[in-house]
Coordinates of C-alpha atoms in Angstrom, one line a residue:
M23 CA 0.2 0.0 0.1
A24 CA 2.7 2.5 0.9
I25 CA 4.0 2.2 -2.8
V26 CA 1.3 4.2 -4.2
P27 CA 2.2 7.2 -1.9
M28 CA 5.7 7.1 -3.2
I29 CA 4.6 6.6 -7.0
T30 CA 3.0 9.7 -6.3
N31 CA 5.6 11.8 -4.4
M32 CA 8.2 10.5 -7.4
I33 CA 5.7 12.1 -10.0
S34 CA 5.3 15.4 -8.0
G35 CA 9.0 15.7 -7.9
L36 CA 9.3 15.4 -11.4
L37 CA 6.7 17.7 -12.5
T38 CA 7.5 20.2 -10.1
P39 CA 10.5 21.8 -12.2
L40 CA 9.1 21.2 -14.9
F41 CA 5.9 23.4 -13.9
A42 CA 8.1 25.9 -12.4
A43 CA 10.0 25.8 -15.8
W44 CA 7.1 26.4 -17.5
Q45 CA 5.9 29.1 -15.6
R46 CA 8.9 30.8 -16.1
A47 CA 8.6 30.8 -19.7
K48 CA 5.2 31.9 -19.7
V49 CA 6.2 34.8 -17.9
F50 CA 9.2 35.9 -19.8
R51 CA 7.2 35.2 -22.9
Y52 CA 4.7 37.8 -21.5
W53 CA 7.2 40.4 -20.9
R54 CA 8.7 39.9 -24.6
Q55 CA 5.6 40.5 -26.3
C56 CA 4.8 43.9 -24.4
R57 CA 5.1 46.8 -26.5
R58 CA 6.6 50.1 -26.0
L59 CA 5.4 53.9 -26.6
Y60 CA 7.6 56.9 -26.0
T61 CA 6.6 60.3 -24.3
F62 CA 8.4 63.2 -23.0
Q63 CA 7.5 65.3 -20.0
P64 CA 9.3 68.8 -20.1
I65 CA 11.4 69.9 -16.8
Y66 CA 11.0 73.7 -16.3
R67 CA 13.3 76.0 -13.9
T68 CA 11.6 77.6 -11.2
C69 CA 12.2 80.8 -13.1
G70 CA 9.8 79.4 -16.2
K71 CA 12.5 78.8 -18.4
L72 CA 12.6 75.3 -20.1
L73 CA 15.8 73.1 -18.7
A74 CA 14.9 70.0 -20.1
V75 CA 12.9 66.9 -21.2
E76 CA 12.6 63.8 -19.8
L77 CA 12.1 60.5 -21.9
L78 CA 9.3 58.3 -20.3
T79 CA 8.5 54.8 -21.4
A80 CA 4.8 53.6 -21.4
V81 CA 4.3 50.0 -21.4
H82 CA 1.3 47.8 -22.7
H83 CA 0.7 43.9 -23.7
P84 CA -1.1 43.4 -27.2
A85 CA -4.1 41.4 -25.0
S86 CA -4.7 44.5 -23.3
P87 CA -3.5 47.5 -25.2
G88 CA -5.5 50.1 -22.8
K89 CA -4.4 48.5 -19.6
P90 CA -0.7 49.9 -18.7
V91 CA 2.4 48.0 -17.2
S92 CA 4.2 49.0 -14.9
P93 CA 7.3 50.3 -16.7
E94 CA 9.8 49.4 -13.5
H95 CA 8.4 46.0 -13.7
Y96 CA 8.9 45.5 -17.3
F97 CA 12.3 46.9 -16.8
A98 CA 13.2 44.2 -14.1
A99 CA 12.0 41.5 -15.9
L100 CA 14.0 42.3 -19.1
G101 CA 17.5 40.9 -19.2
L102 CA 20.5 43.0 -19.5
R103 CA 21.1 42.4 -23.4
Q104 CA 17.6 43.5 -24.2
R105 CA 17.7 46.5 -21.5
L106 CA 20.6 47.7 -23.6
A107 CA 18.5 47.1 -27.0
V108 CA 15.8 49.6 -25.4
I109 CA 18.4 52.3 -24.9
Q110 CA 19.6 52.0 -28.1
E111 CA 16.1 52.2 -29.5
Q112 CA 15.5 55.7 -27.6
L113 CA 19.1 57.1 -28.6
D114 CA 17.9 56.4 -32.2
L115 CA 14.5 58.0 -31.5
L116 CA 16.7 61.0 -29.6
Q117 CA 18.7 61.9 -32.7
Q118 CA 16.0 62.2 -34.8
W119 CA 15.3 65.9 -32.7
Q120 CA 18.7 66.4 -32.2
T121 CA 18.7 69.9 -34.1
L122 CA 15.8 70.8 -32.3
F123 CA 17.6 70.3 -29.3
T124 CA 20.6 71.8 -29.9
R125 CA 18.9 74.9 -31.5
H126 CA 17.2 75.2 -27.7
A127 CA 20.0 74.0 -25.7
L128 CA 18.1 71.3 -24.3
M129 CA 19.3 68.4 -22.2
V130 CA 17.4 65.3 -22.7
S131 CA 17.1 62.7 -19.6
I132 CA 16.4 58.7 -20.2
N133 CA 16.6 56.2 -17.0
I134 CA 19.0 53.6 -16.9
D135 CA 20.2 51.3 -13.9
G136 CA 23.8 50.6 -12.6
K137 CA 24.5 47.3 -14.6
A138 CA 23.1 48.6 -17.6
L139 CA 24.8 52.1 -17.3
Q140 CA 28.0 49.4 -16.6
A141 CA 27.3 47.3 -19.5
L142 CA 27.1 50.1 -21.9
Q143 CA 30.8 51.1 -21.7
R144 CA 31.5 47.6 -23.0
H145 CA 29.8 49.1 -26.7
P146 CA 32.3 51.0 -28.3
A147 CA 29.4 51.9 -31.0
M148 CA 26.9 52.9 -28.4
Q149 CA 29.7 54.9 -27.1
R150 CA 30.4 56.7 -30.3
Q151 CA 27.0 57.7 -30.8
I152 CA 26.2 59.2 -27.2
S153 CA 29.7 61.1 -27.8
I154 CA 27.9 63.1 -30.4
M155 CA 24.6 63.5 -28.3
P156 CA 26.0 66.5 -25.9
Y157 CA 22.4 66.9 -25.0
L158 CA 21.8 63.5 -23.3
R159 CA 21.8 62.7 -19.5
F160 CA 21.3 59.4 -17.6
E161 CA 19.1 59.4 -14.6
L162 CA 20.5 56.6 -12.4
V163 CA 18.1 55.3 -9.8
E164 CA 18.9 55.6 -6.5
H165 CA 20.0 52.0 -5.5
A166 CA 21.9 51.7 -8.9
D167 CA 25.5 52.7 -8.1
R168 CA 25.5 49.7 -5.6
A169 CA 25.4 47.3 -8.8
L170 CA 28.7 48.8 -10.2
N171 CA 31.8 46.8 -9.6
G172 CA 33.9 50.3 -9.1
P173 CA 33.4 53.9 -8.2
L174 CA 31.1 56.3 -10.8
Q175 CA 34.6 58.4 -11.2
H176 CA 35.6 55.3 -13.3
I177 CA 32.5 55.2 -15.4
P178 CA 33.5 57.2 -18.3
G179 CA 30.7 60.5 -19.1
A180 CA 29.6 60.0 -15.7
E181 CA 29.8 63.9 -15.5
R182 CA 26.0 63.5 -17.0
L183 CA 24.4 61.7 -14.4
W184 CA 21.4 62.7 -12.5
L185 CA 20.3 60.8 -9.4
D186 CA 16.3 60.0 -9.8
D187 CA 13.9 59.8 -7.5
F188 CA 15.6 60.7 -4.2
G189 CA 13.4 59.9 -1.1
S190 CA 11.9 57.0 -2.9
G191 CA 13.3 54.3 -0.2
L192 CA 15.7 53.1 -2.2
A193 CA 18.8 54.8 -0.8
N194 CA 19.7 57.4 1.9
F195 CA 22.3 60.2 1.5
S196 CA 25.3 57.8 0.6
A197 CA 24.0 57.9 -2.5
V198 CA 24.2 62.1 -2.7
S199 CA 27.4 61.6 -1.4
S200 CA 29.3 59.0 -3.5
W201 CA 29.0 61.2 -6.4
R202 CA 28.6 65.0 -7.2
Y203 CA 25.8 64.4 -10.0
Q204 CA 24.4 67.3 -12.3
Y205 CA 21.7 67.2 -10.7
I206 CA 19.2 65.4 -8.2
K207 CA 15.6 64.6 -8.5
V208 CA 13.5 64.7 -5.5
A209 CA 10.6 62.0 -5.9
R210 CA 6.9 63.2 -5.0
E211 CA 6.6 60.9 -2.4
L212 CA 9.0 62.7 -0.1
F213 CA 7.9 65.8 -1.2
M214 CA 4.2 65.4 -0.7
L215 CA 5.0 63.8 2.8
L216 CA 7.2 66.7 3.6
K217 CA 4.7 69.8 2.7
Q218 CA 2.2 68.5 4.8
S219 CA 3.2 70.2 7.9
D220 CA 5.2 73.6 8.7
E221 CA 8.2 71.2 10.1
G222 CA 8.2 68.9 7.0
I223 CA 8.0 72.2 5.0
Q224 CA 11.4 73.6 6.9
L225 CA 12.8 69.9 6.5
F226 CA 12.3 70.0 2.7
F227 CA 14.0 73.3 2.3
T228 CA 17.0 72.0 4.6
L229 CA 17.0 69.4 2.2
V230 CA 16.9 71.0 -0.9
R231 CA 19.6 73.3 0.4
L232 CA 21.9 70.2 1.6
M233 CA 21.4 68.8 -2.2
S234 CA 22.3 71.6 -4.0
Q235 CA 25.6 71.8 -2.4
H236 CA 26.4 68.0 -3.6
S237 CA 25.2 68.8 -7.0
D238 CA 24.2 71.7 -9.9
G239 CA 21.0 71.7 -8.5
V240 CA 17.7 69.9 -7.5
I241 CA 14.5 69.3 -9.6
V242 CA 11.4 68.3 -7.7
E243 CA 9.3 65.4 -9.3
G244 CA 5.4 65.4 -9.1
V245 CA 4.4 69.0 -8.8
E246 CA 0.6 69.0 -9.7
T247 CA -0.8 72.4 -8.6
E248 CA 0.0 76.2 -8.3
Q249 CA 0.2 75.9 -4.5
E250 CA 3.5 73.1 -5.0
W251 CA 4.6 75.1 -7.7
R252 CA 4.9 77.8 -5.7
L253 CA 6.2 76.2 -2.7
V254 CA 9.2 74.7 -5.0
Q255 CA 9.8 78.2 -6.0
R256 CA 10.2 79.3 -2.4
S257 CA 12.6 76.2 -1.3
G258 CA 15.6 76.9 -3.5
A259 CA 15.1 74.4 -5.7
F260 CA 16.7 74.7 -9.8
A261 CA 13.7 73.0 -11.4
A262 CA 10.4 71.3 -11.3
Q263 CA 8.7 68.5 -13.3
G264 CA 5.0 67.2 -13.1
Y265 CA 1.1 67.3 -14.1
Y266 CA 0.9 71.3 -12.9
L267 CA 3.8 72.0 -15.6
S268 CA 3.0 69.9 -18.5
R269 CA 1.4 66.5 -18.8
P270 CA 3.6 64.1 -20.8
A271 CA 3.3 64.3 -24.4
H272 CA 4.2 62.4 -27.8
F273 CA 7.3 62.9 -29.7
D274 CA 5.1 65.1 -32.8
Q275 CA 4.0 67.7 -30.3
L276 CA 7.8 68.6 -29.4
K277 CA 8.3 71.7 -32.0
T278 CA 5.4 73.3 -30.0
L279 CA 6.5 73.3 -26.5
P280 CA 6.3 76.1 -24.7
T281 CA 10.1 77.3 -23.8
R282 CA 8.7 79.0 -21.0
F283 CA 6.2 78.1 -18.6
I284 CA 3.3 80.4 -17.8
A285 CA 1.2 79.9 -15.2
P286 CA -2.5 79.0 -16.2
T287 CA -5.1 81.5 -15.0
S288 CA -7.9 80.6 -13.2

C-alpha cells in the first residue's frame, strides 16, 4: 500500500521543476510580447525657463492595449541585453530630434540602472553615438550605484548622470555623497510627505539646500498644483517637473513645446 504514495511523490518531484520552468517561460513570453511607446515630459526651471525633457516609456501588452503595465516591472523582467537594446532604441529616437535639442540648448534625460550603465561601457558603437549627443543625460536610480563594480568616477561620461527619485526609499544620503551628480531629482513621495506640515516644509527646504551643495541643483518631481509650484519656487530648488507644468506628450508635439512655463490663469 505504501508504494502508491511513493510513486505519487516521485511523479510530483518530477513535475514540479517542469511546471516551474513552464511558468518562467510563460512569464518571459509575456514580457517579450509587451510593446513600448515613448513620450516626453518637460522640466522647467523655477524661473519658468525650459531646462530639459525626460523621455518616458509607456508599456502595454497587446492583449490589453488600454491597460498600462508598470515600466519598473517591465524593465526588471528584461535581461541586460534586452535593456541595452531598449537604450539603443531610445538613442536612435532622440537623434531624430537632435537639431531641436541643440537649437534650444535642451538636455534630454533617459533612465538607466547601474548594471546597464556599466554594460554600456563595453559597447564602443553606442559610446560613439553618445559622444555626439552632448544634450543626453542619464537618470540613475538611487540604488543603481550599488550594482557597479567600481566607483562612478571610473565610468566614462559620469558627469552626465542625474540622481533619480531621491527619497523613494531606495537609498539614503550615501547616494548623494558618493558622487557629484549634475542634478538630483526629489521623488514626489518625499515632497508630498514633507509639505503636509510647517516642520516638514522647513525640513524640505533644508534638504534642498543640502542637496544643492552636492550638485548643480535640485529638481522636484510630481508638482501637480499651483500651491506646490509656489512652494518649490520658495524652496531654492532649481527646477520642477509634473502635471501642473505639463503632462507627458508624444514626440510629434515637441516642436510646439513652450520654452517658458506660464502659469494657467484661473
